[in-house]
PDB file of C-alpha atoms in Angstrom:
ATOM      1  CA  ASP A   1     -11.083   1.320   0.911  1.00 44.00           C
ATOM      2  CA  SER A   2     -13.145   4.434   1.322  1.00 41.00           C
ATOM      3  CA  GLN A   3     -12.730   7.282  -0.998  1.00 41.00           C
ATOM      4  CA  MET A   4     -10.521   6.537  -4.092  1.00 39.00           C
ATOM      5  CA  ILE A   5      -9.151   9.793  -5.494  1.00 44.00           C
ATOM      6  CA  VAL A   6      -5.761  10.942  -6.490  1.00 45.00           C
ATOM      7  CA  LEU A   7      -3.659  12.727  -3.746  1.00 57.00           C
ATOM      8  CA  GLU A   8      -1.468  15.670  -4.527  1.00 68.00           C
ATOM      9  CA  ARG A   9      -0.031  15.914  -1.085  1.00 89.00           C
ATOM     10  CA  SER A  10       3.736  15.609  -0.511  1.00 94.00           C
ATOM     11  CA  TYR A  11       6.211  16.667   2.081  1.00 95.00           C
ATOM     12  CA  SER A  12       9.816  17.696   2.014  1.00 96.00           C
ATOM     13  CA  PRO A  13      12.217  15.427   4.032  1.00 97.00           C
ATOM     14  CA  ALA A  14      12.723  18.357   6.497  1.00 96.00           C
ATOM     15  CA  THR A  15       8.866  18.916   6.923  1.00 95.00           C
ATOM     16  CA  LEU A  16       8.277  15.158   7.508  1.00 96.00           C
ATOM     17  CA  ALA A  17      11.145  14.934  10.121  1.00 96.00           C
ATOM     18  CA  ARG A  18       9.852  18.048  11.928  1.00 96.00           C
ATOM     19  CA  ARG A  19       6.214  17.549  11.916  1.00 95.00           C
ATOM     20  CA  PHE A  20       5.567  13.837  12.053  1.00 97.00           C
ATOM     21  CA  GLU A  21       6.199  10.801  14.139  1.00 97.00           C
ATOM     22  CA  VAL A  22       7.029   7.748  12.052  1.00 97.00           C
ATOM     23  CA  ILE A  23       4.818   5.141  13.560  1.00 96.00           C
ATOM     24  CA  ASP A  24       5.730   2.182  11.233  1.00 96.00           C
ATOM     25  CA  GLU A  25       7.635   1.182   8.156  1.00 96.00           C
ATOM     26  CA  ILE A  26       5.960  -1.082   5.653  1.00 95.00           C
ATOM     27  CA  ARG A  27       6.443  -2.360   2.220  1.00 94.00           C
ATOM     28  CA  PHE A  28       3.750  -3.047  -0.528  1.00 88.00           C
ATOM     29  CA  ASN A  29       3.558  -2.681  -4.239  1.00 85.00           C
ATOM     30  CA  ASN A  30       7.481  -3.150  -4.248  1.00 91.00           C
ATOM     31  CA  MET A  31       7.762   0.174  -2.558  1.00 93.00           C
ATOM     32  CA  ASP A  32       8.902   1.078   1.097  1.00 97.00           C
ATOM     33  CA  MET A  33       6.355   3.384   2.691  1.00 97.00           C
ATOM     34  CA  LEU A  34       6.199   5.297   5.976  1.00 98.00           C
ATOM     35  CA  VAL A  35       3.186   5.526   8.318  1.00 98.00           C
ATOM     36  CA  ILE A  36       3.374   9.113   9.706  1.00 97.00           C
ATOM     37  CA  TYR A  37       1.346  10.686  12.442  1.00 97.00           C
ATOM     38  CA  ASP A  38       0.870  14.450  13.456  1.00 95.00           C
ATOM     39  CA  GLU A  39      -0.678  14.385  17.037  1.00 91.00           C
ATOM     40  CA  LYS A  40      -1.500  17.949  17.038  1.00 89.00           C
ATOM     41  CA  ILE A  41      -3.944  18.099  14.287  1.00 85.00           C
ATOM     42  CA  PRO A  42      -4.407  15.065  14.576  1.00 88.00           C
ATOM     43  CA  PHE A  43      -3.666  13.427  11.192  1.00 92.00           C
ATOM     44  CA  ILE A  44      -2.181  10.067   9.970  1.00 96.00           C
ATOM     45  CA  ALA A  45      -0.839   9.289   6.490  1.00 96.00           C
ATOM     46  CA  ILE A  46       1.016   6.774   4.383  1.00 97.00           C
ATOM     47  CA  ALA A  47       3.970   8.323   2.338  1.00 97.00           C
ATOM     48  CA  GLU A  48       6.599   6.874   0.115  1.00 96.00           C
ATOM     49  CA  ALA A  49      10.015   6.329   2.111  1.00 97.00           C
ATOM     50  CA  GLN A  50      11.861   7.384  -1.012  1.00 97.00           C
ATOM     51  CA  THR A  51      11.610  10.977  -2.272  1.00 96.00           C
ATOM     52  CA  ARG A  52      10.918  11.900  -5.871  1.00 94.00           C
ATOM     53  CA  THR A  53      12.063  15.217  -7.587  1.00 93.00           C
ATOM     54  CA  ASP A  54       9.139  17.352  -8.294  1.00 87.00           C
ATOM     55  CA  ASN A  55       8.892  19.907 -11.153  1.00 86.00           C
ATOM     56  CA  ARG A  56      10.858  22.517  -9.147  1.00 88.00           C
ATOM     57  CA  GLY A  57      13.663  20.192  -8.610  1.00 91.00           C
ATOM     58  CA  GLU A  58      12.821  19.608  -4.908  1.00 93.00           C
ATOM     59  CA  ASN A  59      12.904  16.262  -3.232  1.00 96.00           C
ATOM     60  CA  ARG A  60       9.511  15.157  -1.817  1.00 96.00           C
ATOM     61  CA  HIS A  61       7.931  12.293   0.077  1.00 97.00           C
ATOM     62  CA  HIS A  62       4.575  11.680  -1.983  1.00 95.00           C
ATOM     63  CA  VAL A  63       1.480  10.634   0.042  1.00 95.00           C
ATOM     64  CA  VAL A  64      -0.625   7.764  -1.024  1.00 94.00           C
ATOM     65  CA  ALA A  65      -3.417   7.685   1.805  1.00 95.00           C
ATOM     66  CA  THR A  66      -4.635  10.035   4.575  1.00 95.00           C
ATOM     67  CA  LEU A  67      -7.005   9.922   7.519  1.00 94.00           C
ATOM     68  CA  GLU A  68      -8.139  13.184   9.202  1.00 91.00           C
ATOM     69  CA  LEU A  69      -9.519  13.165  12.764  1.00 90.00           C
ATOM     70  CA  ALA A  70     -11.543  15.547  14.952  1.00 84.00           C
ATOM     71  CA  ARG A  71     -11.043  15.491  18.680  1.00 73.00           C
ATOM     72  CA  ARG A  72     -14.584  15.141  20.432  1.00 60.00           C
ATOM     73  CA  GLU A  73     -14.843  17.460  23.435  1.00 56.00           C
ATOM     74  CA  ASN A  74     -17.338  17.078  26.399  1.00 49.00           C
ATOM     75  CA  SER A  75     -18.856  20.441  25.369  1.00 45.00           C
ATOM     76  CA  ASP A  76     -20.050  18.854  22.069  1.00 51.00           C
ATOM     77  CA  GLU A  77     -23.740  18.576  22.519  1.00 45.00           C
ATOM     78  CA  LEU A  78     -24.387  15.782  19.814  1.00 44.00           C
ATOM     79  CA  LEU A  79     -21.271  13.604  20.724  1.00 47.00           C
ATOM     80  CA  GLU A  80     -21.016  14.080  24.470  1.00 51.00           C
ATOM     81  CA  VAL A  81     -20.224  10.377  24.997  1.00 51.00           C
ATOM     82  CA  ARG A  82     -16.845  10.277  26.492  1.00 49.00           C
ATOM     83  CA  GLN A  83     -18.274   9.105  29.741  1.00 53.00           C
ATOM     84  CA  PHE A  84     -19.554   6.071  28.181  1.00 53.00           C
ATOM     85  CA  TRP A  85     -16.200   4.536  27.332  1.00 52.00           C
ATOM     86  CA  GLU A  86     -14.280   6.265  29.972  1.00 56.00           C
ATOM     87  CA  ASP A  87     -11.423   7.186  27.591  1.00 59.00           C
ATOM     88  CA  ASP A  88      -9.911  10.559  26.989  1.00 61.00           C
ATOM     89  CA  LYS A  89      -8.479   9.533  23.713  1.00 76.00           C
ATOM     90  CA  ALA A  90     -11.632   9.796  21.652  1.00 81.00           C
ATOM     91  CA  PHE A  91     -11.684  11.017  17.968  1.00 88.00           C
ATOM     92  CA  GLN A  92     -14.156  11.114  15.226  1.00 88.00           C
ATOM     93  CA  VAL A  93     -13.056  10.015  11.703  1.00 90.00           C
ATOM     94  CA  GLU A  94     -13.666  13.135   9.442  1.00 86.00           C
ATOM     95  CA  GLY A  95     -12.187  11.907   6.161  1.00 85.00           C
ATOM     96  CA  VAL A  96     -10.258   9.041   4.481  1.00 89.00           C
ATOM     97  CA  VAL A  97      -8.539   9.488   1.054  1.00 89.00           C
ATOM     98  CA  VAL A  98      -6.482   6.850  -0.655  1.00 90.00           C
ATOM     99  CA  ASN A  99      -4.726   7.152  -4.030  1.00 88.00           C
ATOM    100  CA  ALA A 100      -6.736   5.333  -6.712  1.00 82.00           C
ATOM    101  CA  GLY A 101      -3.672   3.400  -7.781  1.00 82.00           C
ATOM    102  CA  MET A 102      -3.426   1.916  -4.305  1.00 85.00           C
ATOM    103  CA  ARG A 103      -6.966   0.709  -4.015  1.00 77.00           C
ATOM    104  CA  ASP A 104      -6.127  -2.963  -3.697  1.00 81.00           C
ATOM    105  CA  TYR A 105      -4.062  -2.583  -0.506  1.00 87.00           C
ATOM    106  CA  ARG A 106      -6.555  -1.757   2.202  1.00 90.00           C
ATOM    107  CA  LEU A 107      -4.693   1.220   3.362  1.00 93.00           C
ATOM    108  CA  ALA A 108      -7.635   2.851   4.950  1.00 92.00           C
ATOM    109  CA  THR A 109      -8.032  -0.303   7.148  1.00 93.00           C
ATOM    110  CA  LEU A 110      -4.404  -0.025   7.953  1.00 95.00           C
ATOM    111  CA  LEU A 111      -4.652   3.491   9.073  1.00 96.00           C
ATOM    112  CA  TYR A 112      -7.547   2.769  11.402  1.00 95.00           C
ATOM    113  CA  GLU A 113      -5.769  -0.321  12.870  1.00 95.00           C
ATOM    114  CA  THR A 114      -2.588   1.661  13.365  1.00 95.00           C
ATOM    115  CA  LEU A 115      -4.384   4.412  15.361  1.00 95.00           C
ATOM    116  CA  VAL A 116      -6.358   1.983  17.563  1.00 94.00           C
ATOM    117  CA  VAL A 117      -3.701  -0.621  18.170  1.00 93.00           C
ATOM    118  CA  LYS A 118      -0.450   1.343  18.133  1.00 93.00           C
ATOM    119  CA  LYS A 119      -1.612   4.808  19.216  1.00 92.00           C
ATOM    120  CA  HIS A 120      -4.401   3.458  21.692  1.00 89.00           C
ATOM    121  CA  LEU A 121      -6.997   5.871  20.277  1.00 90.00           C
ATOM    122  CA  THR A 122     -10.672   5.369  20.380  1.00 89.00           C
ATOM    123  CA  LEU A 123     -12.245   6.009  16.895  1.00 92.00           C
ATOM    124  CA  MET A 124     -15.857   7.014  16.208  1.00 90.00           C
ATOM    125  CA  SER A 125     -17.315   6.838  12.838  1.00 90.00           C
ATOM    126  CA  ASP A 126     -19.026   9.782  11.128  1.00 83.00           C
ATOM    127  CA  ASN A 127     -22.814   9.939  11.354  1.00 77.00           C
ATOM    128  CA  ASP A 128     -23.220   9.741   7.575  1.00 73.00           C
ATOM    129  CA  GLN A 129     -22.003   6.250   6.305  1.00 70.00           C
ATOM    130  CA  TYR A 130     -21.856   5.544   2.623  1.00 74.00           C
ATOM    131  CA  THR A 131     -21.240   2.178   0.982  1.00 79.00           C
ATOM    132  CA  GLY A 132     -17.381   2.401   1.184  1.00 82.00           C
ATOM    133  CA  GLY A 133     -17.506   3.432   4.878  1.00 85.00           C
ATOM    134  CA  ARG A 134     -19.941   0.775   5.810  1.00 89.00           C
ATOM    135  CA  ALA A 135     -17.724  -1.905   4.157  1.00 90.00           C
ATOM    136  CA  LEU A 136     -14.610  -0.591   5.830  1.00 92.00           C
ATOM    137  CA  TRP A 137     -16.185  -0.713   9.414  1.00 94.00           C
ATOM    138  CA  LYS A 138     -17.616  -4.115   8.735  1.00 94.00           C
ATOM    139  CA  ARG A 139     -14.186  -5.297   7.596  1.00 94.00           C
ATOM    140  CA  LEU A 140     -12.613  -3.836  10.766  1.00 94.00           C
ATOM    141  CA  ALA A 141     -15.157  -5.687  12.922  1.00 96.00           C
ATOM    142  CA  GLN A 142     -14.594  -8.997  11.153  1.00 95.00           C
ATOM    143  CA  ASP A 143     -10.999  -9.188  10.544  1.00 93.00           C
ATOM    144  CA  SER A 144      -8.884  -6.765  12.658  1.00 91.00           C
ATOM    145  CA  ALA A 145      -6.774  -8.014  15.420  1.00 86.00           C
ATOM    146  CA  GLY A 146      -6.159  -5.959  18.428  1.00 90.00           C
ATOM    147  CA  LEU A 147      -9.440  -3.855  18.107  1.00 93.00           C
ATOM    148  CA  LEU A 148     -13.088  -4.262  19.015  1.00 95.00           C
ATOM    149  CA  VAL A 149     -16.042  -2.411  17.388  1.00 96.00           C
ATOM    150  CA  PHE A 150     -19.196  -1.506  19.213  1.00 95.00           C
ATOM    151  CA  ILE A 151     -22.390   0.357  18.309  1.00 95.00           C
ATOM    152  CA  LEU A 152     -23.334   3.473  20.220  1.00 91.00           C
ATOM    153  CA  ASP A 153     -26.486   5.627  20.063  1.00 91.00           C
ATOM    154  CA  THR A 154     -25.341   9.132  20.850  1.00 85.00           C
ATOM    155  CA  GLU A 155     -28.919  10.202  21.579  1.00 86.00           C
ATOM    156  CA  LYS A 156     -29.721   7.361  23.979  1.00 87.00           C
ATOM    157  CA  GLY A 157     -26.102   7.546  25.357  1.00 83.00           C
ATOM    158  CA  GLN A 158     -25.923   3.763  25.353  1.00 88.00           C
ATOM    159  CA  PHE A 159     -24.195   0.906  23.534  1.00 91.00           C
ATOM    160  CA  TYR A 160     -26.200  -1.695  21.612  1.00 95.00           C
ATOM    161  CA  PRO A 161     -28.510  -3.511  22.757  1.00 96.00           C
ATOM    162  CA  TYR A 162     -29.308  -0.447  24.848  1.00 93.00           C
ATOM    163  CA  ASP A 163     -29.928  -2.239  28.043  1.00 93.00           C
ATOM    164  CA  GLY A 164     -26.912  -1.210  29.991  1.00 87.00           C
ATOM    165  CA  THR A 165     -24.663  -3.885  28.528  1.00 90.00           C
ATOM    166  CA  LYS A 166     -22.213  -3.546  25.580  1.00 90.00           C
ATOM    167  CA  MET A 167     -22.272  -6.007  22.795  1.00 95.00           C
ATOM    168  CA  ARG A 168     -19.268  -6.413  20.397  1.00 96.00           C
ATOM    169  CA  TYR A 169     -20.136  -5.995  16.575  1.00 97.00           C
ATOM    170  CA  ASP A 170     -18.274  -8.545  14.521  1.00 96.00           C
ATOM    171  CA  GLY A 171     -19.725  -7.780  11.300  1.00 95.00           C
ATOM    172  CA  VAL A 172     -22.797 -10.155  11.716  1.00 95.00           C
ATOM    173  CA  SER A 173     -23.693 -10.216  15.487  1.00 96.00           C
ATOM    174  CA  ILE A 174     -25.942  -6.913  15.095  1.00 96.00           C
ATOM    175  CA  PRO A 175     -28.534  -6.625  12.414  1.00 94.00           C
ATOM    176  CA  GLU A 176     -27.611  -4.127   9.741  1.00 91.00           C
ATOM    177  CA  SER A 177     -31.073  -2.565  10.112  1.00 91.00           C
ATOM    178  CA  ALA A 178     -30.026  -1.535  13.546  1.00 93.00           C
ATOM    179  CA  ILE A 179     -26.976   0.398  12.475  1.00 93.00           C
ATOM    180  CA  TRP A 180     -27.575   1.989   9.064  1.00 89.00           C
ATOM    181  CA  SER A 181     -30.034   4.333   7.637  1.00 82.00           C
ATOM    182  CA  HIS A 182     -30.467   4.741   3.843  1.00 77.00           C
ATOM    183  CA  HIS A 183     -30.876   8.255   2.505  1.00 72.00           C
ATOM    184  CA  PRO A 184     -33.125  10.087   2.896  1.00 78.00           C
ATOM    185  CA  ASP A 185     -34.144   8.129   6.116  1.00 79.00           C
ATOM    186  CA  GLN A 186     -32.193   9.403   9.050  1.00 83.00           C
ATOM    187  CA  THR A 187     -33.701   6.912  11.618  1.00 87.00           C
ATOM    188  CA  HIS A 188     -30.143   5.733  12.718  1.00 89.00           C
ATOM    189  CA  TRP A 189     -28.345   9.042  12.088  1.00 87.00           C
ATOM    190  CA  PRO A 190     -27.339   9.300  15.796  1.00 88.00           C
ATOM    191  CA  VAL A 191     -25.875   5.745  15.692  1.00 92.00           C
ATOM    192  CA  VAL A 192     -22.075   5.602  15.326  1.00 91.00           C
ATOM    193  CA  LEU A 193     -19.466   2.711  15.403  1.00 94.00           C
ATOM    194  CA  ILE A 194     -16.754   2.772  18.007  1.00 93.00           C
ATOM    195  CA  ALA A 195     -13.345   1.026  17.573  1.00 94.00           C
ATOM    196  CA  GLN A 196     -11.313   0.489  20.746  1.00 92.00           C
ATOM    197  CA  ASN A 197      -8.039  -1.049  21.598  1.00 91.00           C
ATOM    198  CA  SER A 198      -8.962  -4.426  23.074  1.00 89.00           C
ATOM    199  CA  GLU A 199      -6.015  -4.343  25.545  1.00 86.00           C
ATOM    200  CA  ARG A 200      -6.706  -0.733  26.685  1.00 76.00           C
ATOM    201  CA  LEU A 201     -10.436  -1.758  27.102  1.00 72.00           C
ATOM    202  CA  SER A 202      -9.445  -4.731  29.389  1.00 71.00           C
ATOM    203  CA  ALA A 203      -7.354  -2.431  31.405  1.00 64.00           C
ATOM    204  CA  LEU A 204     -10.065   0.122  31.849  1.00 58.00           C
ATOM    205  CA  SER A 205     -12.619  -2.373  32.629  1.00 62.00           C
ATOM    206  CA  ALA A 206     -10.256  -3.860  35.388  1.00 59.00           C
ATOM    207  CA  ARG A 207     -10.121  -0.616  37.229  1.00 59.00           C
TER     208      ARG A 207
END
């Protein structure tokens, strides 16, 4: 899942309790984990539920995966697209980092799904999509329950197929050539992927 590097981030129990909302408690690799969320930044992470003592003798919750977001504002000239999904909870994914030792657990996918399904956020991909990011979004589109993925051209201000309708991307329904550009070609640089909560989308459409 996405970038696989070692994380050095950790939090004291007091900091975790003060700063974060615990969204979920999960277990994998024979360890209990906490899915924690800081709405102010915004920022979501997976941290070990049990603390470990660091080299200073302090107890810390060690982080194994993080996902950082940026709130898109209406004043943003490139991404002034909120009107096209009528949702004020729109965020662009800025970076995903997963501890290399946890690469087999699809933690990045879990973080995306948690934000969309449990926090009802609309997530927008970065404009630059590398191999790992493309695979992650394709997996979300194919396998994730509770969210739908669409393709948005931010220059046209329209969803694919750019005729006023909105076609769901399920990993195969839209040609790859209509979504991705390969460096140095930037033909599809304005194209981003949008992940939305299916229930929230239905409620918005019914208004």
